[in-house]
CSV table of C-alpha atoms in Angstrom, one decimal:
chain,number,residue,atom,x,y,z
A,1418,MET,CA,141.7,96.6,182.9
A,1419,LYS,CA,138.0,96.2,182.4
A,1420,ASN,CA,137.0,99.8,183.2
A,1421,ASN,CA,139.8,100.9,180.9
A,1422,SER,CA,138.4,98.8,178.1
A,1423,VAL,CA,134.8,99.9,178.6
A,1424,TYR,CA,136.1,103.5,178.6
A,1425,SER,CA,138.0,102.9,175.4
A,1426,LEU,CA,134.9,101.4,173.7
A,1427,SER,CA,132.6,104.3,175.0
A,1428,GLY,CA,135.2,106.8,173.5
A,1429,TYR,CA,135.1,104.9,170.2
A,1430,VAL,CA,131.6,104.8,169.8
A,1431,ALA,CA,131.1,108.7,170.7
A,1432,ARG,CA,133.7,109.6,168.3
A,1433,PHE,CA,132.2,107.5,165.6
A,1434,ALA,CA,128.5,108.9,166.5
A,1435,ILE,CA,129.9,112.5,166.0
A,1436,LEU,CA,131.4,111.5,162.6
A,1437,PHE,CA,128.2,109.6,161.5
A,1438,ALA,CA,126.3,112.9,162.2
A,1439,LEU,CA,128.7,114.8,160.2
A,1440,VAL,CA,128.2,112.7,157.4
A,1441,ILE,CA,124.4,112.7,157.4
A,1442,VAL,CA,124.3,116.6,157.7
A,1443,LEU,CA,127.2,117.4,155.2
A,1444,GLN,CA,125.6,115.1,152.6
A,1445,LEU,CA,121.9,116.5,152.9
A,1446,TRP,CA,123.3,119.9,153.2
A,1447,GLY,CA,126.3,119.8,150.6
A,1448,GLY,CA,124.1,119.7,147.7
A,1449,SER,CA,122.8,123.1,148.2
A,1450,LEU,CA,126.2,124.6,148.5
A,1451,LYS,CA,127.0,125.5,144.8
A,1452,ILE,CA,128.5,128.0,142.7
A,1453,GLY,CA,127.0,127.8,139.2
A,1454,THR,CA,127.1,124.1,138.5
A,1455,VAL,CA,129.8,123.3,140.9
A,1456,SER,CA,128.7,121.6,144.2
A,1457,PHE,CA,131.1,121.9,147.2
A,1458,SER,CA,131.0,118.6,149.2
A,1459,PHE,CA,132.7,118.2,152.5
A,1460,VAL,CA,131.1,115.0,153.2
A,1461,LEU,CA,134.3,112.6,152.3
A,1462,ILE,CA,136.5,114.6,155.0
A,1463,PRO,CA,134.6,113.2,158.1
A,1464,ILE,CA,134.9,109.6,156.3
A,1465,VAL,CA,138.6,109.9,155.8
A,1466,PHE,CA,139.1,111.2,159.4
A,1467,GLY,CA,136.9,108.3,160.7
A,1468,GLY,CA,138.9,105.7,158.9
A,1469,MET,CA,142.3,107.3,159.9
A,1470,ALA,CA,141.5,108.0,163.6
A,1471,LEU,CA,139.1,104.8,164.2
A,1472,GLY,CA,140.3,102.4,161.9
A,1473,LYS,CA,139.2,100.4,158.7
A,1474,LEU,CA,135.8,99.3,160.2
A,1475,ALA,CA,134.8,102.8,160.9
A,1476,GLY,CA,135.8,104.1,157.5
A,1477,PHE,CA,134.0,101.5,155.9
A,1478,LEU,CA,130.8,102.1,158.2
A,1479,LEU,CA,131.0,105.9,157.5
A,1480,GLY,CA,131.5,105.5,153.7
A,1481,PHE,CA,128.4,102.8,153.8
A,1482,SER,CA,126.3,105.3,155.5
A,1483,PHE,CA,127.2,108.1,152.9
A,1484,GLY,CA,126.2,105.7,150.0
A,1485,VAL,CA,123.0,104.7,152.0
A,1486,ILE,CA,122.1,108.5,152.3
A,1487,THR,CA,122.9,109.1,148.7
A,1488,PHE,CA,120.5,106.2,147.6
A,1489,ILE,CA,117.9,107.6,149.8
A,1490,MET,CA,118.3,111.1,148.3
A,1491,GLY,CA,117.8,109.7,144.9
A,1492,VAL,CA,114.8,107.6,145.6
A,1493,THR,CA,113.1,110.4,147.5
A,1494,GLY,CA,113.6,112.8,144.7
A,1495,LEU,CA,116.3,115.1,146.4
A,1496,ASP,CA,118.6,113.9,144.0
A,1497,PRO,CA,116.9,114.1,140.5
A,1498,PHE,CA,119.7,112.4,138.6
A,1499,THR,CA,120.1,109.4,140.8
A,1500,LEU,CA,116.3,109.1,140.7
A,1501,VAL,CA,116.3,108.8,137.0
A,1502,LEU,CA,118.7,106.0,137.2
A,1503,PHE,CA,116.7,104.4,140.0
A,1504,ASN,CA,113.7,104.3,138.1
A,1505,ASP,CA,115.3,102.2,135.3
A,1506,HIS,CA,117.8,100.4,137.4
A,1507,PRO,CA,116.9,100.3,141.0
A,1508,VAL,CA,119.4,97.4,141.9
A,1509,TYR,CA,122.3,98.8,139.9
A,1510,THR,CA,121.7,102.4,141.3
A,1511,ALA,CA,121.9,101.0,144.8
A,1512,LEU,CA,125.1,99.0,144.1
A,1513,ILE,CA,126.9,102.0,142.6
A,1514,CYS,CA,125.8,104.2,145.7
A,1515,LEU,CA,126.8,101.6,148.3
A,1516,VAL,CA,129.8,100.1,146.6
A,1517,LYS,CA,131.5,103.5,145.8
A,1518,GLY,CA,130.7,105.1,149.3
A,1519,SER,CA,132.1,102.1,151.2
A,1520,ALA,CA,135.3,101.8,149.3
A,1521,ALA,CA,135.9,105.5,149.7
A,1522,GLY,CA,135.8,105.0,153.4
A,1523,PHE,CA,137.6,101.7,153.6
A,1524,PHE,CA,140.5,101.9,151.4
A,1525,PRO,CA,141.8,105.3,152.5
A,1526,ALA,CA,142.0,103.9,156.0
A,1527,VAL,CA,143.8,100.9,154.7
A,1528,ILE,CA,146.3,103.4,152.9
A,1529,TYR,CA,146.6,105.4,156.1
A,1530,GLY,CA,147.2,102.2,158.3
A,1531,ALA,CA,150.0,101.0,156.0
A,1532,LEU,CA,151.9,104.3,155.6
A,1533,ALA,CA,151.4,106.1,158.9
A,1534,LYS,CA,154.2,104.4,160.9
A,1535,LYS,CA,156.8,105.9,158.2
A,1536,ASN,CA,155.3,109.2,157.6
A,1537,ALA,CA,152.1,110.4,159.2
A,1538,ALA,CA,151.9,113.5,157.1
A,1539,ALA,CA,152.3,111.6,153.6
A,1540,ALA,CA,149.9,108.8,154.7
A,1541,THR,CA,147.2,111.6,155.6
A,1542,ILE,CA,147.7,113.2,152.3
A,1543,THR,CA,147.6,110.0,150.3
A,1544,ALA,CA,144.5,108.8,152.1
A,1545,ALA,CA,142.8,112.0,151.6
A,1546,ALA,CA,143.5,112.2,148.0
A,1547,ALA,CA,142.5,108.5,147.6
A,1548,ALA,CA,138.9,109.1,148.8
A,1549,PRO,CA,137.3,111.3,146.0
A,1550,ILE,CA,139.7,109.6,143.3
A,1551,ILE,CA,138.1,106.1,144.4
A,1552,ASN,CA,134.5,107.6,145.0
A,1553,THR,CA,134.6,109.1,141.5
A,1554,GLY,CA,136.4,106.4,139.8
A,1555,LEU,CA,133.8,103.7,141.0
A,1556,PHE,CA,130.8,106.1,139.9
A,1557,ILE,CA,132.2,106.7,136.4
A,1558,ALA,CA,133.0,102.7,136.0
A,1559,GLY,CA,129.4,102.0,137.3
A,1560,ALA,CA,127.5,104.6,135.4
A,1561,LEU,CA,129.2,103.5,132.1
A,1562,LEU,CA,129.1,99.7,132.8
A,1563,LEU,CA,125.6,99.5,134.4
A,1564,VAL,CA,123.3,102.4,133.7
A,1565,ARG,CA,124.8,103.5,130.3
A,1566,ASP,CA,121.6,103.3,128.5
A,1567,THR,CA,119.5,105.3,130.9
A,1568,ILE,CA,122.1,108.0,130.7
A,1569,ALA,CA,122.2,108.1,127.1
A,1570,ALA,CA,118.4,108.3,126.9
A,1571,ASN,CA,117.8,110.9,129.4
A,1572,PHE,CA,120.8,113.2,129.7
A,1573,VAL,CA,123.1,113.0,126.6
A,1574,ASP,CA,122.3,115.6,124.1
A,1575,GLY,CA,125.0,116.2,121.3
A,1576,THR,CA,127.8,114.7,123.4
A,1577,THR,CA,128.8,111.1,124.1
A,1578,VAL,CA,128.0,109.2,127.3
A,1579,LEU,CA,131.7,109.2,128.3
A,1580,TYR,CA,131.9,112.9,127.9
A,1581,PHE,CA,128.7,113.5,129.9
A,1582,VAL,CA,129.9,111.3,133.0
A,1583,VAL,CA,133.4,112.2,133.0
A,1584,ILE,CA,133.1,116.0,132.4
A,1585,GLY,CA,129.7,116.9,133.2
A,1586,CYS,CA,128.9,114.6,136.3
A,1587,ALA,CA,132.5,114.2,137.8
A,1588,GLY,CA,134.7,116.8,136.1
A,1589,VAL,CA,134.9,120.1,138.2
A,1590,ASN,CA,133.1,118.5,141.1
A,1591,PHE,CA,135.6,115.9,141.5
A,1592,LEU,CA,138.6,118.3,141.4
A,1593,VAL,CA,136.7,120.6,144.0
A,1594,GLU,CA,136.4,117.6,146.3
A,1595,LEU,CA,140.1,116.4,145.8
A,1596,GLY,CA,141.2,119.9,146.4
A,1597,LEU,CA,139.2,120.1,149.7
A,1598,ASN,CA,140.5,117.0,151.0
A,1599,LEU,CA,144.0,118.1,150.3
A,1600,VAL,CA,143.6,121.4,151.8
A,1601,ILE,CA,142.4,120.1,154.8
A,1602,ALA,CA,144.8,117.0,155.0
A,1603,PRO,CA,147.3,119.0,157.2
A,1604,ALA,CA,145.0,119.7,159.8
A,1605,LEU,CA,143.6,116.1,159.8
A,1606,VAL,CA,147.3,115.1,160.7
A,1607,ARG,CA,147.2,117.1,164.0
A,1608,VAL,CA,143.6,116.1,164.8
A,1609,VAL,CA,144.4,112.2,164.2
A,1610,ARG,CA,147.5,112.4,166.3
A,1611,ALA,CA,145.6,114.1,169.2
A,1612,VAL,CA,142.9,111.3,168.8
A,1613,GLU,CA,145.5,108.6,169.0
A,1614,ARG,CA,147.3,110.0,172.0
A,1615,ASN,CA,144.0,110.2,173.9
A,1616,SER,CA,142.7,106.8,173.0
A,1617,GLY,CA,146.1,105.3,173.6
A,1618,ARG,CA,146.4,103.7,170.2
A,1619,GLY,CA,150.3,103.9,170.6
A,1620,GLY,CA,151.2,106.0,167.5
A,1621,ALA,CA,150.1,106.8,164.3
A,1622,GLY,CA,148.1,103.9,162.4
A,1623,GLY,CA,148.1,101.7,165.6
A,1624,GLU,CA,145.4,99.2,166.0
A,1625,ASN,CA,145.3,99.0,169.7
A,1626,SER,CA,141.9,100.9,170.3
A,1627,ALA,CA,138.5,99.5,170.4
A,1628,GLY,CA,138.1,100.4,166.8
A,1629,GLY,CA,141.1,98.5,165.8
A,1630,GLY,CA,140.3,95.5,168.0
A,1631,GLN,CA,136.8,95.5,166.3
A,1632,GLU,CA,138.2,95.2,162.9
A,1633,GLU,CA,139.9,92.0,163.1
A,1634,SER,CA,137.9,88.8,162.4
């Protein structure tokens, strides 16, 4: 029993480490993949997958990592928009990055866990759609409530702040992220099921793995 527990934990850590590395690579690389002004970001895919396959804690940590990387990219100038926000509102900028990232990892995992036993495919699609909706929704809310003055002073020219944030910043990019997640969701169903069988979680949405055990406090 002890050896099985150690094996399960090591498998959980190994899977999490792979997904964590993917989050870093995809976030750093994703900004360079553009067609016109539209960015193709794949970073939410490993975050959603981690939450579904490894549990809510993994989803939260992967999302939090995504937020940290986004913030660091802004502070270092790799993301000019975030850098402008950081120069005026460092605390609010950090809060926006970390909260939206963490929530985009945690809540899709919660949704998947609640629905998976009834219909794994529907649970996966719903969780995959929830991630970009939560991520973009919290960004818009934070931008309008916390850093509106900076956006108005530096980016708005002939439009309203609301239009710039919703259409200019989110807009097409959000639709692309949502579309990518939904297109890849059917494949995630099969992969998550395979991971659950190999880790002995006892069916979709189970919490018997090392990840599930660590989430409960």
